[in-house]
Amino acid sequence: MVSRNLFKAGVWISPGALFFLGIISVNGQEIKQKKDTLREKDIDEVVVVAYGKAKKTSYTGSVATISSEKINNRPVTNITKALEGQVAGLQAVSASGQPGATATIRIRGIGSISASSNPLFVVDGIPFDGNINSISPNDIESISVLKDATASSLYGSRGANGVIIVTTKSGKKGESRINFNISQGFSSRAVKDYEQVTTDQYFQLYWEAMRNGYKSGQVSAQQAAQMATDNLVNNLGINPYGSNYAKPVGTDGKLLPGARPLWNDDWRDILQRVASRNQVDLDFSGGNEKGNYFFSLGYLDDKGIAIGSGFTKYSTRLKINNEVKKWLTVGANLSYTNSLQEAPPSSDSRTDNIINAARVIPSFYPYYERNPDGSYKLDANGNTIYDFGKYRPTSALQNQNAAATLPLDKNENREDNFSGKGYLDFTFLPELKFKSSFSIDLVNYNGHYYSNPLLGEGSEIGGSVTKTNSRTLSYTTSNILTYDKKFNQHHFNILAGQEFYHYEYQTISGSRSQFSLPYYYEPDAAALLGGFSGNSDKLGLLSFLGKAEYDFNNTYFISGSVRSDGSSRFSPQNRWGTFWSVGGSWKASNEQFIKNLNFFNQLTLRASYGGQGNDKLSTYYAYQSLYAFYNNLGEGGTVASRLPTPDLKWETNLNLNVGLEFAILKNRVKGNVEYFQRQSKDLLFDRPLAPSLGFSGYSANIGELKNTGFEFSLFTTPIKTDDFQWDVDVNVTTLKNRITKLPKGPIVTGTKLLQVRGSVYDFFIPEWVGVDPSNGAPLWKYVYQDANGNTVEGTTSEYAKATKTLQGSSLPKFSGGITTNITYKDFDLSALLTFSVGGKILDTDYTMLMSNGSNAGRAWSAEMLNRWTPENPNTDVPALSTTTNNWTSTSSRFLYSGTYARLKNVSIGYTLPSDYFGRLGLKKFRIYLQAENLLTFYKHKGMDPEQAIDGTTYYRYPAMRTITFGLQATL
């Protein structure tokens, strides 16, 4: 059976300075207030936690909440991209700007190496298996992030990497309401692409590369210069200077007087665009003493900056809660989303990558065919003709023109997401309740990839088509009994329950080629069968759980929980894992001696410890002996592909959390400081075997990993008057990731080295030394043993001899966000600045523009103007030559600082006075203007600093700057 794996640093100081000014203004001047207990509601807010709710000040676990106001109006297609900088301890990285793409989320570091480190999403109390981009931000009431063992252990193995609980909106008691929100805007690149040389500079630089390449003992410098002048146009395949300048660069390496390019076609102008974004949301809600309802409709059309890319979504949700009897409440929550993602290749080194294609073709190669005088060639109908560059060198994407082919091709991902939840809530006694829930998530995916037979690479095989369909079905049943009783100063809350989770996945894929007619893109229209495949998987998880909480006098709190999970991923003898947590907190501000200080409005100490498991392996059948099937001249063949590992067991996460929460200055300043330690044991690694045994290795539980850090959160209101309020919130997280145990020494995986006392993302690459000032050759460091056995360091110009050494980690030292909100009468202004300090990024995209001259026709970075010459010997760009020197190979030369700050969101709005619209029945009418990814502050220009967590660029879709104008109305 074959299994399938399903800043600049000063930038962020200024808001902090404003904060301190605000504190001064609080302490140093009289401010007229509406209330003295500012943010008192937030101090004792009710937060959504595992299988219920709790008061934040009395909860023993670590939980953070994001309100609907911080999510609903963000111009994002996926709610994961609205989480960055909002919560301490949560790292959300949007490596791809493709509309509809999901951000990578890590909570308190990296919990595993081989297994998944993704958090669990829970929607309205039930684990969610649908696509997270199917949830409309406008439907969200709040998001809770559960970070420690006490908060997430009740979800057992599913919550080993943290839990994100999404609570959707419900109707409220009172009259019915209708909310309408419409916005329109446009998107462009958030970060300007790498600066490139001009046509004039390119021709002179390439002449220099050719001359240096011709130089040898048999060819003099004068002869080499003449050869470069004679062959320049022929090597590049084009002469943008016209027939009057057949040899545009003279033997002195300079352009001939009067030579001017007849065109300048920047491919980024035709392959990228200013894109539109349109969104409409409508919801109806209401409620009474017996129940409530909420119904929403949503539409989103988010075009991408790359032509042929975009994301369109239609969504609807119906949520009903009703008290049928005094002892019985029932509810249902149904949602459906239909989406279409148009996603041309944009995340790898393929030659048809739309992002890379726009970057690597120089502007002297036209995108429409040109006459020698620079005018356009026209077809019989007088239309311009796309230039596919058959004359271009291979490095300049010969025979390709994405502007011509993409409108004829298809790169579509269609999804139907259905989610249904229902529950029965029985009240046997005021203190004894039982809730039975059922949830189902169904995702149907269809991928359609079509290459047309008329133009481009597809024309060589008569066009091709691949269709993929997958169906994911999961359901969860849970039965929870709770007992909540208060005896004088004693309060008990006990929970016991059972849960069952079932998951099944199936996929089928086929491809064909050789279309007999154009404009037919279904497989039936193609003649030649290329391939056909399909498989399916199932997974089951049975769980039993319990929790007990006690508090005395609303001051002393203790809690404990236990959950036992049985996973079908493991063999029967190792199937069950038991996970637990203990926690306690002391609300010191309720003590009389603290009250007598007359300083703290809130002071709570809390601590917790617990263990959780991780079963998210790369295969569902890791403990079994697996086989692969092959076609052997028309006969079926079976080959063993995996050794059985029946002893394989759960990864274990041990989480420690210690925190202090406080509020002072009449609740104007409140904050939270937490220390966490997250230790992962029994990590899954592939233990190597001798190749003679026929297997490269087998999976085993070996290795340990530890994440430690501090979280700081500060929420302040420096100023509040009758008409004016200013809030400033800051959160910062430090993180230290260390491997504490490994099998058989260090392990090299690509550009990373795994070793004890190192992180999971330590770069292990050759160290760049610089350029030899005597000859312009690149230099790398190498280490060798001399005749006496001593270790000697030296330099080499041969990349193959360079020694790999540790060059730092991609993980930041600390990260966070600063939020400010200002309201003045009917005006409101908010802004979010996110930042990341430390860590490194290996920019392999940039190396595409840094060839020494061996890739004829490939675009060049403006940095190449600083290449080595006899007149410029002190530089870190080697001499140009058509002979390769491998200097763009992976090394620390292309390792850049990951420190950056980004003005993630700015919003300004005006709510019209109700007098203007009262006659129309409007309760609220607000107009607003907002921007996403407005400004980015970083050092290495051209690279988007918000990259994948492993710190390596991979020709990904860049982040988009989106500016929208909208209006909100409430009836």
Coordinates of C-alpha atoms in Angstrom, one line a residue, residues 501-837:
Y501 CA -12.6 11.9 15.6
H502 CA -12.7 10.3 12.2
Y503 CA -10.8 11.5 9.1
E504 CA -10.8 10.2 5.6
Y505 CA -9.1 11.4 2.5
Q506 CA -9.2 10.3 -1.1
T507 CA -7.6 11.7 -4.3
I508 CA -7.5 10.9 -8.0
S509 CA -5.4 12.6 -10.7
G510 CA -4.8 12.1 -14.4
S511 CA -3.1 13.9 -17.3
R512 CA -3.3 13.9 -21.1
S513 CA -1.7 15.7 -24.0
Q514 CA -2.0 16.2 -27.7
F515 CA -5.1 18.4 -28.2
S516 CA -6.5 18.2 -31.8
L517 CA -8.3 21.6 -31.5
P518 CA -7.4 24.7 -29.5
Y519 CA -9.6 26.2 -26.8
Y520 CA -10.7 22.8 -25.5
Y521 CA -9.2 22.2 -22.1
E522 CA -10.9 19.2 -20.7
P523 CA -9.0 15.8 -20.8
D524 CA -11.6 14.3 -23.2
A525 CA -10.3 16.6 -25.9
A526 CA -6.7 15.3 -25.7
A527 CA -5.5 12.1 -27.3
L528 CA -2.5 10.9 -25.4
L529 CA -2.8 9.5 -21.8
G530 CA 0.1 10.7 -19.7
G531 CA -0.6 9.3 -16.3
F532 CA -3.3 8.2 -13.8
S533 CA -3.0 7.9 -10.0
G534 CA -5.1 7.8 -6.9
N535 CA -5.1 6.8 -3.3
S536 CA -7.0 7.1 0.0
D537 CA -6.4 7.2 3.7
K538 CA -8.3 7.0 6.9
L539 CA -7.5 8.0 10.5
G540 CA -9.3 7.6 13.8
L541 CA -8.8 9.1 17.2
L542 CA -10.8 8.0 20.3
S543 CA -10.4 10.2 23.4
F544 CA -11.5 10.4 27.0
L545 CA -11.0 13.6 29.0
G546 CA -11.6 15.2 32.4
K547 CA -10.9 18.4 34.2
A548 CA -11.3 19.7 37.7
E549 CA -11.0 23.3 38.9
Y550 CA -11.3 24.7 42.4
D551 CA -11.1 28.2 43.8
F552 CA -11.4 29.6 47.2
N553 CA -12.8 33.1 47.8
N554 CA -12.1 34.0 44.2
T555 CA -8.5 34.3 45.2
Y556 CA -6.8 30.9 45.1
F557 CA -7.2 28.7 42.1
I558 CA -6.0 25.2 41.2
S559 CA -6.8 23.0 38.2
G560 CA -5.9 19.7 36.7
S561 CA -6.8 17.9 33.6
V562 CA -6.2 14.5 31.9
R563 CA -6.9 13.2 28.5
S564 CA -6.2 9.8 26.9
D565 CA -6.0 9.5 23.1
G566 CA -6.0 6.4 21.0
S567 CA -4.6 7.0 17.6
S568 CA -4.7 4.7 14.6
R569 CA -1.4 6.1 13.4
F570 CA 0.4 3.8 15.9
S571 CA 0.5 0.0 16.4
P572 CA -2.0 -1.4 18.9
Q573 CA 0.5 -1.8 21.7
N574 CA 1.5 1.9 21.4
R575 CA -1.8 3.4 20.3
W576 CA -2.8 5.1 23.6
G577 CA -1.2 8.1 25.0
T578 CA -2.2 9.9 28.2
F579 CA -1.7 13.6 28.6
W580 CA -2.2 15.8 31.6
S581 CA -1.8 19.3 33.1
V582 CA -1.8 21.0 36.5
G583 CA -2.1 24.7 37.1
G584 CA -2.6 27.2 39.8
S585 CA -3.1 31.0 40.2
W586 CA -3.2 33.5 43.0
K587 CA -5.3 36.6 42.6
A588 CA -3.1 38.6 44.9
S589 CA -5.1 41.8 44.3
N590 CA -7.9 40.3 46.4
E591 CA -5.6 40.1 49.4
Q592 CA -6.1 42.9 52.0
F593 CA -2.4 43.7 52.2
I594 CA -2.3 44.3 48.5
K595 CA -5.4 46.4 48.6
N596 CA -3.8 48.5 51.3
L597 CA -1.0 49.4 48.9
N598 CA -3.6 51.3 46.8
F599 CA -1.5 50.6 43.7
F600 CA -2.6 47.5 42.0
N601 CA -6.1 47.2 40.4
Q602 CA -5.2 43.7 39.4
L603 CA -2.4 41.4 40.3
T604 CA -2.4 37.7 39.5
L605 CA 0.4 35.1 39.6
R606 CA -0.1 31.8 37.7
A607 CA 1.9 28.7 36.8
S608 CA 1.2 25.5 35.0
Y609 CA 2.9 22.3 33.8
G610 CA 1.7 19.5 31.6
G611 CA 2.4 17.0 28.9
Q612 CA 0.9 16.5 25.5
G613 CA 1.6 14.2 22.6
N614 CA 2.0 14.6 18.9
D615 CA 0.9 12.0 16.4
K616 CA 1.0 14.1 13.2
L617 CA 3.4 11.9 11.3
S618 CA 4.2 12.1 7.6
T619 CA 2.3 8.8 7.0
Y620 CA -0.7 7.2 8.6
Y621 CA 0.8 3.8 8.6
A622 CA 4.3 4.5 9.9
Y623 CA 4.3 1.4 12.1
Q624 CA 3.6 -1.0 9.2
S625 CA 5.7 -2.5 6.5
L626 CA 4.7 -0.6 3.3
Y627 CA 5.0 -1.4 -0.4
A628 CA 5.2 0.6 -3.6
F629 CA 3.8 -0.6 -6.9
Y630 CA 5.5 -0.3 -10.3
N631 CA 4.7 -1.0 -13.9
N632 CA 7.1 -3.7 -15.1
L633 CA 6.7 -3.9 -18.8
G634 CA 2.9 -4.0 -18.4
E635 CA 3.0 -6.4 -15.5
G636 CA 2.4 -5.2 -11.9
G637 CA 5.4 -5.1 -9.6
T638 CA 5.6 -4.7 -5.8
V639 CA 8.6 -3.4 -4.0
A640 CA 9.1 -3.1 -0.2
S641 CA 9.4 0.7 0.5
R642 CA 9.4 0.8 4.3
L643 CA 10.4 -1.4 7.2
P644 CA 7.8 -2.0 9.9
T645 CA 8.4 0.0 13.1
P646 CA 5.8 -1.3 15.6
D647 CA 7.6 0.4 18.6
L648 CA 7.0 3.8 17.1
K649 CA 5.2 6.0 19.7
W650 CA 3.9 9.5 20.5
E651 CA 6.2 12.5 20.5
T652 CA 5.8 14.2 23.8
N653 CA 5.6 17.9 24.6
L654 CA 6.2 19.0 28.2
N655 CA 5.1 22.6 28.8
L656 CA 6.0 24.9 31.7
N657 CA 4.4 28.3 32.1
V658 CA 4.9 31.0 34.8
G659 CA 3.1 34.3 34.5
L660 CA 2.3 37.6 36.2
E661 CA -0.7 39.7 35.2
F662 CA -1.2 43.2 36.6
A663 CA -3.2 46.4 36.2
I664 CA -2.3 49.8 37.7
L665 CA -3.2 53.5 37.5
K666 CA -6.9 52.8 37.7
N667 CA -6.6 50.2 35.0
R668 CA -4.9 52.6 32.5
V669 CA -2.0 50.3 32.3
K670 CA -2.3 46.5 32.4
G671 CA 0.2 43.9 31.4
N672 CA 1.3 40.3 31.4
V673 CA 4.7 38.8 31.7
E674 CA 5.2 35.0 31.1
Y675 CA 8.0 32.6 30.9
F676 CA 7.6 29.4 29.0
Q677 CA 9.6 26.3 28.5
R678 CA 8.5 23.7 25.9
Q679 CA 10.4 20.5 25.8
S680 CA 9.7 17.9 23.0
K681 CA 10.8 14.3 23.7
D682 CA 10.9 11.1 21.6
L683 CA 11.2 13.1 18.4
L684 CA 10.7 11.2 15.2
F685 CA 13.8 10.8 13.1
D686 CA 15.0 8.5 10.4
R687 CA 17.7 6.3 11.8
P688 CA 20.1 5.5 8.9
L689 CA 20.9 2.0 7.7
A690 CA 23.6 0.5 5.5
P691 CA 22.6 0.9 1.9
S692 CA 23.4 -2.8 1.4
L693 CA 20.3 -3.6 3.4
G694 CA 18.1 -2.1 0.7
F695 CA 16.7 0.7 2.9
S696 CA 18.1 4.1 3.6
G697 CA 16.7 4.1 7.2
Y698 CA 13.7 3.7 9.4
S699 CA 11.6 5.8 11.7
A700 CA 12.4 5.8 15.4
N701 CA 11.7 7.9 18.5
I702 CA 15.1 9.6 19.1
G703 CA 15.9 13.2 19.9
E704 CA 14.8 16.0 22.1
L705 CA 14.0 19.6 21.5
K706 CA 13.5 22.6 23.8
N707 CA 11.9 26.1 23.2
T708 CA 12.2 28.7 25.9
G709 CA 11.3 32.4 26.0
F710 CA 9.5 35.3 27.6
E711 CA 6.3 37.0 26.5
F712 CA 5.6 40.6 27.4
S713 CA 2.2 42.3 26.8
L714 CA 1.3 45.8 27.7
F715 CA -2.1 47.5 27.2
T716 CA -2.3 51.2 28.0
T717 CA -4.7 54.1 27.7
P718 CA -2.5 57.2 28.1
I719 CA -5.4 59.6 27.5
K720 CA -9.1 59.5 27.8
T721 CA -11.5 62.4 27.8
D722 CA -15.1 62.9 26.9
D723 CA -14.2 63.3 23.2
F724 CA -10.8 61.7 22.9
Q725 CA -9.2 58.3 23.7
W726 CA -5.8 56.9 22.9
D727 CA -4.8 53.3 23.4
V728 CA -1.4 51.8 22.9
D729 CA -0.7 48.1 23.1
V730 CA 2.7 46.4 22.8
N731 CA 3.7 42.7 22.8
V732 CA 7.1 41.2 22.5
T733 CA 8.2 37.6 22.5
T734 CA 11.7 36.2 22.9
L735 CA 12.5 32.7 21.6
K736 CA 15.4 30.3 22.1
N737 CA 15.2 27.0 20.2
R738 CA 17.7 24.3 21.1
I739 CA 18.1 20.6 20.2
T740 CA 19.1 18.8 23.4
K741 CA 19.4 15.2 22.1
L742 CA 20.1 13.6 18.7
P743 CA 21.0 10.1 17.5
K744 CA 24.6 9.5 16.3
G745 CA 25.8 13.1 16.1
P746 CA 25.0 16.0 13.8
I747 CA 22.6 15.6 10.8
V748 CA 22.9 17.7 7.6
T749 CA 19.6 18.4 5.9
G750 CA 20.0 20.7 2.9
T751 CA 21.4 24.1 4.1
K752 CA 20.7 23.2 7.7
L753 CA 22.6 21.4 10.4
L754 CA 20.9 19.6 13.2
Q755 CA 23.1 19.2 16.3
V756 CA 22.9 19.2 20.0
R757 CA 22.8 22.8 21.4
G758 CA 21.9 24.1 18.0
S759 CA 18.5 25.2 16.6
V760 CA 16.4 23.3 14.1
Y761 CA 17.1 26.1 11.5
D762 CA 20.8 26.7 11.8
F763 CA 22.4 27.5 8.5
F764 CA 25.3 25.2 7.6
I765 CA 26.9 26.6 4.5
P766 CA 30.3 27.8 3.2
E767 CA 31.6 31.0 4.6
W768 CA 32.1 33.8 2.1
V769 CA 35.5 35.5 2.6
G770 CA 35.3 38.1 -0.2
V771 CA 37.0 38.8 -3.5
D772 CA 40.7 38.4 -4.1
P773 CA 41.8 42.0 -4.8
S774 CA 44.6 40.8 -7.0
N775 CA 42.5 39.0 -9.6
G776 CA 38.8 39.4 -8.7
A777 CA 38.3 35.7 -8.0
P778 CA 35.7 34.7 -5.3
L779 CA 37.0 33.4 -2.0
W780 CA 35.5 31.0 0.5
K781 CA 36.8 29.7 3.7
Y782 CA 38.1 26.2 4.0
V783 CA 39.5 24.2 6.9
Y784 CA 42.1 21.5 6.5
Q785 CA 44.5 19.4 8.6
D786 CA 48.2 20.0 8.0
A787 CA 50.9 17.4 8.1
N788 CA 51.2 17.7 11.8
G789 CA 47.5 17.2 12.4
N790 CA 46.9 20.8 13.2
T791 CA 43.7 22.5 12.0
V792 CA 44.5 25.3 9.5
E793 CA 42.1 27.8 8.0
G794 CA 42.6 29.2 4.5
T795 CA 40.8 30.5 1.5
T796 CA 39.9 29.0 -1.8
S797 CA 38.5 30.1 -5.1
E798 CA 37.1 26.6 -5.8
Y799 CA 33.7 26.3 -4.3
A800 CA 33.9 22.5 -4.2
K801 CA 36.8 22.9 -1.7
A802 CA 34.9 25.3 0.6
T803 CA 34.1 24.1 4.1
K804 CA 30.6 24.3 5.4
T805 CA 30.4 26.1 8.8
L806 CA 27.6 27.3 11.0
Q807 CA 26.3 30.7 9.9
G808 CA 23.5 31.5 12.4
S809 CA 19.8 30.7 12.6
S810 CA 16.7 31.8 10.7
L811 CA 14.8 32.1 13.9
P812 CA 14.4 35.7 15.2
K813 CA 15.6 36.7 18.7
F814 CA 12.4 38.5 19.4
S815 CA 9.3 39.6 17.6
G816 CA 6.1 41.3 18.3
G817 CA 3.7 44.1 17.5
I818 CA 2.6 47.6 18.5
T819 CA -1.0 48.6 18.1
T820 CA -2.4 52.1 18.6
N821 CA -6.1 53.2 18.5
I822 CA -7.3 56.8 18.6
T823 CA -10.9 58.0 18.7
Y824 CA -11.9 61.6 18.6
K825 CA -15.6 62.3 18.6
D826 CA -16.8 60.4 15.5
F827 CA -13.4 59.8 14.0
D828 CA -11.3 56.7 14.6
L829 CA -7.7 55.8 13.7
S830 CA -5.9 52.6 14.3
A831 CA -2.5 51.2 13.2
L832 CA -0.5 48.0 13.7
L833 CA 3.2 47.8 13.4
T834 CA 4.8 44.3 13.4
F835 CA 8.5 43.6 13.8
S836 CA 11.0 40.9 13.9
V837 CA 14.6 41.3 15.2

